[in-house]
């Protein structure tokens, strides 16, 4: 079956530090990959996505590249802000079959950014 | 106004009680989902529905039931609540996006349920 593994958290950084949150996956076929963000007290919001190998998703200064050879989709940001403090979820969606449209999530990584 | 709403936002109930969580959407999407979130486990799918006449079990459906009353409404019930059902519950919707040629899910704000 499908699975998503994220790096263990929590992650604590100072403002303007570089961020990497690792994500690797196991899936059949060619899944789409996503990063969702959950700010305190809110639901999940789509941060970025990539639908095929070597695609790079980007939004709000965050980036992630779909690496099929290493089955990875690591999230990066060059300079984090206090407002980036949230929980980040990596997820995949199968490309077809009866599970079409369903998401498989990683366990989430808590990010705290200090001034 | 939010596109996906959940009621209640917080609920404390006792073991053995029946409880219903409700989800409504104004996005006009056919597909709706219920997830639960537990610390360190991410989100796990409980049930999903691809249209009003379609209900499917997810990976952790035991102890839960759902009702798709209309395209816009999808309710989750706990027939006899137990403490290990204490969690954050999310409803989501999705539909095919012609521009991106893919499905994307939109989440409600969540319902925090505590079973004592």
PDB file of N, CA and C in Angstrom, chain A residues 32 34 36 38 41-46 49 51 87 89 93 98-108, chain B residues 9 31 33 35 37 40-43 45 48 50 57 88 90 94 96 100 102-105 107-110:
ATOM      1  N   UNK A  32       0.632  11.836  -7.432  1.00  0.00           N
ATOM      2  CA  UNK A  32       0.851  13.268  -7.240  1.00  0.00           C
ATOM      3  C   UNK A  32       1.278  13.483  -5.783  1.00  0.00           C
ATOM      4  N   UNK A  34       2.048  16.293  -2.490  1.00  0.00           N
ATOM      5  CA  UNK A  34       1.541  17.542  -1.939  1.00  0.00           C
ATOM      6  C   UNK A  34       2.242  17.875  -0.616  1.00  0.00           C
ATOM      7  N   UNK A  36       0.839  20.104   2.647  1.00  0.00           N
ATOM      8  CA  UNK A  36      -0.222  20.877   3.285  1.00  0.00           C
ATOM      9  C   UNK A  36       0.345  21.544   4.538  1.00  0.00           C
ATOM     10  N   UNK A  38      -0.870  23.446   8.272  1.00  0.00           N
ATOM     11  CA  UNK A  38      -1.962  23.629   9.233  1.00  0.00           C
ATOM     12  C   UNK A  38      -1.511  24.653  10.267  1.00  0.00           C
ATOM     13  N   UNK A  41      -5.135  26.149  15.157  1.00  0.00           N
ATOM     14  CA  UNK A  41      -6.583  26.333  15.215  1.00  0.00           C
ATOM     15  C   UNK A  41      -7.290  26.303  13.883  1.00  0.00           C
ATOM     16  N   UNK A  42      -6.581  25.977  12.813  1.00  0.00           N
ATOM     17  CA  UNK A  42      -7.186  25.990  11.490  1.00  0.00           C
ATOM     18  C   UNK A  42      -7.107  24.617  10.832  1.00  0.00           C
ATOM     19  N   UNK A  43      -7.837  24.477   9.729  1.00  0.00           N
ATOM     20  CA  UNK A  43      -7.755  23.256   8.942  1.00  0.00           C
ATOM     21  C   UNK A  43      -6.527  23.252   8.055  1.00  0.00           C
ATOM     22  N   UNK A  44      -6.377  22.197   7.283  1.00  0.00           N
ATOM     23  CA  UNK A  44      -5.229  22.077   6.386  1.00  0.00           C
ATOM     24  C   UNK A  44      -5.441  22.922   5.137  1.00  0.00           C
ATOM     25  N   UNK A  45      -4.351  23.534   4.694  1.00  0.00           N
ATOM     26  CA  UNK A  45      -4.383  24.288   3.447  1.00  0.00           C
ATOM     27  C   UNK A  45      -3.317  23.726   2.520  1.00  0.00           C
ATOM     28  N   UNK A  46      -3.659  23.630   1.250  1.00  0.00           N
ATOM     29  CA  UNK A  46      -2.670  23.177   0.278  1.00  0.00           C
ATOM     30  C   UNK A  46      -1.574  24.227   0.138  1.00  0.00           C
ATOM     31  N   UNK A  49       2.224  21.611  -4.727  1.00  0.00           N
ATOM     32  CA  UNK A  49       2.044  20.263  -5.239  1.00  0.00           C
ATOM     33  C   UNK A  49       2.924  20.036  -6.459  1.00  0.00           C
ATOM     34  N   UNK A  51       2.926  17.044  -9.823  1.00  0.00           N
ATOM     35  CA  UNK A  51       2.158  15.930 -10.361  1.00  0.00           C
ATOM     36  C   UNK A  51       2.980  14.939 -11.163  1.00  0.00           C
ATOM     37  N   UNK A  87       2.099  23.251  11.448  1.00  0.00           N
ATOM     38  CA  UNK A  87       2.371  21.831  11.219  1.00  0.00           C
ATOM     39  C   UNK A  87       2.327  21.590   9.708  1.00  0.00           C
ATOM     40  N   UNK A  89       2.374  18.857   6.526  1.00  0.00           N
ATOM     41  CA  UNK A  89       2.065  17.480   6.169  1.00  0.00           C
ATOM     42  C   UNK A  89       2.441  17.227   4.710  1.00  0.00           C
ATOM     43  N   UNK A  93      -1.260  11.239  -3.605  1.00  0.00           N
ATOM     44  CA  UNK A  93      -2.525  10.793  -4.156  1.00  0.00           C
ATOM     45  C   UNK A  93      -2.244   9.895  -5.346  1.00  0.00           C
ATOM     46  N   UNK A  98      -9.437   2.573  -7.971  1.00  0.00           N
ATOM     47  CA  UNK A  98     -10.556   2.848  -7.079  1.00  0.00           C
ATOM     48  C   UNK A  98     -10.187   3.846  -6.006  1.00  0.00           C
ATOM     49  N   UNK A  99      -8.900   4.060  -5.760  1.00  0.00           N
ATOM     50  CA  UNK A  99      -8.497   5.003  -4.714  1.00  0.00           C
ATOM     51  C   UNK A  99      -8.326   6.410  -5.260  1.00  0.00           C
ATOM     52  N   UNK A 100      -8.765   6.631  -6.481  1.00  0.00           N
ATOM     53  CA  UNK A 100      -8.544   7.918  -7.112  1.00  0.00           C
ATOM     54  C   UNK A 100      -9.101   9.049  -6.259  1.00  0.00           C
ATOM     55  N   UNK A 101      -8.283  10.057  -6.033  1.00  0.00           N
ATOM     56  CA  UNK A 101      -8.721  11.212  -5.260  1.00  0.00           C
ATOM     57  C   UNK A 101      -8.394  11.121  -3.797  1.00  0.00           C
ATOM     58  N   UNK A 102      -8.150   9.943  -3.250  1.00  0.00           N
ATOM     59  CA  UNK A 102      -7.861   9.835  -1.826  1.00  0.00           C
ATOM     60  C   UNK A 102      -6.407  10.197  -1.548  1.00  0.00           C
ATOM     61  N   UNK A 103      -6.196  10.849  -0.419  1.00  0.00           N
ATOM     62  CA  UNK A 103      -4.859  11.261  -0.002  1.00  0.00           C
ATOM     63  C   UNK A 103      -4.320  10.342   1.085  1.00  0.00           C
ATOM     64  N   UNK A 104      -3.025  10.066   1.020  1.00  0.00           N
ATOM     65  CA  UNK A 104      -2.315   9.393   2.101  1.00  0.00           C
ATOM     66  C   UNK A 104      -1.351  10.402   2.703  1.00  0.00           C
ATOM     67  N   UNK A 105      -1.447  10.614   4.028  1.00  0.00           N
ATOM     68  CA  UNK A 105      -0.671  11.648   4.700  1.00  0.00           C
ATOM     69  C   UNK A 105       0.497  11.081   5.488  1.00  0.00           C
ATOM     70  N   UNK A 106       1.563  11.884   5.587  1.00  0.00           N
ATOM     71  CA  UNK A 106       2.601  11.626   6.565  1.00  0.00           C
ATOM     72  C   UNK A 106       2.119  12.052   7.943  1.00  0.00           C
ATOM     73  N   UNK A 107       2.974  11.851   8.940  1.00  0.00           N
ATOM     74  CA  UNK A 107       2.549  12.078  10.320  1.00  0.00           C
ATOM     75  C   UNK A 107       2.566  13.540  10.730  1.00  0.00           C
ATOM     76  N   UNK A 108       3.103  14.404   9.896  1.00  0.00           N
ATOM     77  CA  UNK A 108       3.147  15.826  10.219  1.00  0.00           C
ATOM     78  C   UNK A 108       4.425  16.209  10.944  1.00  0.00           C
TER      79      UNK A 108
ATOM     80  N   UNK B   9     -17.476  22.794  16.619  1.00  0.00           N
ATOM     81  CA  UNK B   9     -16.019  22.945  16.539  1.00  0.00           C
ATOM     82  C   UNK B   9     -15.323  22.236  17.689  1.00  0.00           C
ATOM     83  N   UNK B  31     -17.314  15.101  -4.258  1.00  0.00           N
ATOM     84  CA  UNK B  31     -16.585  14.202  -3.373  1.00  0.00           C
ATOM     85  C   UNK B  31     -16.401  14.825  -2.000  1.00  0.00           C
ATOM     86  N   UNK B  33     -15.073  13.784   2.250  1.00  0.00           N
ATOM     87  CA  UNK B  33     -14.233  12.866   3.026  1.00  0.00           C
ATOM     88  C   UNK B  33     -14.308  13.225   4.507  1.00  0.00           C
ATOM     89  N   UNK B  35     -11.770  12.590   7.866  1.00  0.00           N
ATOM     90  CA  UNK B  35     -10.480  12.152   8.383  1.00  0.00           C
ATOM     91  C   UNK B  35     -10.448  12.373   9.892  1.00  0.00           C
ATOM     92  N   UNK B  37      -7.380  13.116  12.888  1.00  0.00           N
ATOM     93  CA  UNK B  37      -5.982  13.471  13.084  1.00  0.00           C
ATOM     94  C   UNK B  37      -5.597  13.158  14.518  1.00  0.00           C
ATOM     95  N   UNK B  40       1.255  12.601  15.827  1.00  0.00           N
ATOM     96  CA  UNK B  40       2.238  11.633  15.374  1.00  0.00           C
ATOM     97  C   UNK B  40       1.741  10.642  14.343  1.00  0.00           C
ATOM     98  N   UNK B  41       0.461  10.736  13.977  1.00  0.00           N
ATOM     99  CA  UNK B  41      -0.092   9.783  13.003  1.00  0.00           C
ATOM    100  C   UNK B  41      -0.598  10.462  11.749  1.00  0.00           C
ATOM    101  N   UNK B  42      -0.549  11.748  11.684  1.00  0.00           N
ATOM    102  CA  UNK B  42      -1.075  12.441  10.523  1.00  0.00           C
ATOM    103  C   UNK B  42      -2.580  12.306  10.439  1.00  0.00           C
ATOM    104  N   UNK B  43      -3.118  12.382   9.235  1.00  0.00           N
ATOM    105  CA  UNK B  43      -4.552  12.240   9.003  1.00  0.00           C
ATOM    106  C   UNK B  43      -4.832  10.866   8.432  1.00  0.00           C
ATOM    107  N   UNK B  45      -7.993   8.337   6.851  1.00  0.00           N
ATOM    108  CA  UNK B  45      -9.307   8.422   6.221  1.00  0.00           C
ATOM    109  C   UNK B  45     -10.295   7.488   6.894  1.00  0.00           C
ATOM    110  N   UNK B  48     -15.417   7.990   2.818  1.00  0.00           N
ATOM    111  CA  UNK B  48     -15.482   8.953   1.741  1.00  0.00           C
ATOM    112  C   UNK B  48     -16.686   8.663   0.852  1.00  0.00           C
ATOM    113  N   UNK B  50     -18.239   9.656  -3.110  1.00  0.00           N
ATOM    114  CA  UNK B  50     -17.976  10.280  -4.402  1.00  0.00           C
ATOM    115  C   UNK B  50     -19.221  10.935  -4.988  1.00  0.00           C
ATOM    116  N   UNK B  57     -15.867   2.871   2.755  1.00  0.00           N
ATOM    117  CA  UNK B  57     -15.062   2.843   3.970  1.00  0.00           C
ATOM    118  C   UNK B  57     -13.628   3.258   3.654  1.00  0.00           C
ATOM    119  N   UNK B  88      -8.945  14.992  16.560  1.00  0.00           N
ATOM    120  CA  UNK B  88      -9.395  16.127  15.754  1.00  0.00           C
ATOM    121  C   UNK B  88      -9.936  15.555  14.453  1.00  0.00           C
ATOM    122  N   UNK B  90     -11.541  16.046  10.635  1.00  0.00           N
ATOM    123  CA  UNK B  90     -11.615  16.968   9.511  1.00  0.00           C
ATOM    124  C   UNK B  90     -12.510  16.422   8.413  1.00  0.00           C
ATOM    125  N   UNK B  94     -13.578  17.540  -2.599  1.00  0.00           N
ATOM    126  CA  UNK B  94     -12.719  17.669  -3.773  1.00  0.00           C
ATOM    127  C   UNK B  94     -13.544  17.543  -5.045  1.00  0.00           C
ATOM    128  N   UNK B  96     -12.819  17.724  -9.675  1.00  0.00           N
ATOM    129  CA  UNK B  96     -11.810  17.800 -10.720  1.00  0.00           C
ATOM    130  C   UNK B  96     -11.642  19.235 -11.169  1.00  0.00           C
ATOM    131  N   UNK B 100      -6.006  22.649 -13.660  1.00  0.00           N
ATOM    132  CA  UNK B 100      -4.826  21.885 -13.255  1.00  0.00           C
ATOM    133  C   UNK B 100      -4.915  20.425 -13.659  1.00  0.00           C
ATOM    134  N   UNK B 102      -6.485  18.009 -12.265  1.00  0.00           N
ATOM    135  CA  UNK B 102      -6.276  17.136 -11.116  1.00  0.00           C
ATOM    136  C   UNK B 102      -7.344  17.422 -10.077  1.00  0.00           C
ATOM    137  N   UNK B 103      -7.435  16.513  -9.093  1.00  0.00           N
ATOM    138  CA  UNK B 103      -8.317  16.721  -7.955  1.00  0.00           C
ATOM    139  C   UNK B 103      -7.529  17.374  -6.832  1.00  0.00           C
ATOM    140  N   UNK B 104      -8.114  18.327  -6.186  1.00  0.00           N
ATOM    141  CA  UNK B 104      -7.509  18.921  -5.000  1.00  0.00           C
ATOM    142  C   UNK B 104      -8.518  18.895  -3.869  1.00  0.00           C
ATOM    143  N   UNK B 105      -8.035  18.660  -2.661  1.00  0.00           N
ATOM    144  CA  UNK B 105      -8.929  18.587  -1.512  1.00  0.00           C
ATOM    145  C   UNK B 105      -8.891  19.886  -0.715  1.00  0.00           C
ATOM    146  N   UNK B 107     -10.139  21.515   2.971  1.00  0.00           N
ATOM    147  CA  UNK B 107     -10.459  21.036   4.301  1.00  0.00           C
ATOM    148  C   UNK B 107     -11.274  22.051   5.096  1.00  0.00           C
ATOM    149  N   UNK B 108     -12.160  21.501   5.943  1.00  0.00           N
ATOM    150  CA  UNK B 108     -12.832  22.321   6.922  1.00  0.00           C
ATOM    151  C   UNK B 108     -11.916  22.640   8.085  1.00  0.00           C
ATOM    152  N   UNK B 109     -12.388  23.438   9.061  1.00  0.00           N
ATOM    153  CA  UNK B 109     -11.544  23.877  10.170  1.00  0.00           C
ATOM    154  C   UNK B 109     -11.340  22.820  11.241  1.00  0.00           C
ATOM    155  N   UNK B 110     -12.083  21.745  11.192  1.00  0.00           N
ATOM    156  CA  UNK B 110     -11.889  20.675  12.164  1.00  0.00           C
ATOM    157  C   UNK B 110     -12.858  20.731  13.332  1.00  0.00           C
TER     158      UNK B 110
END
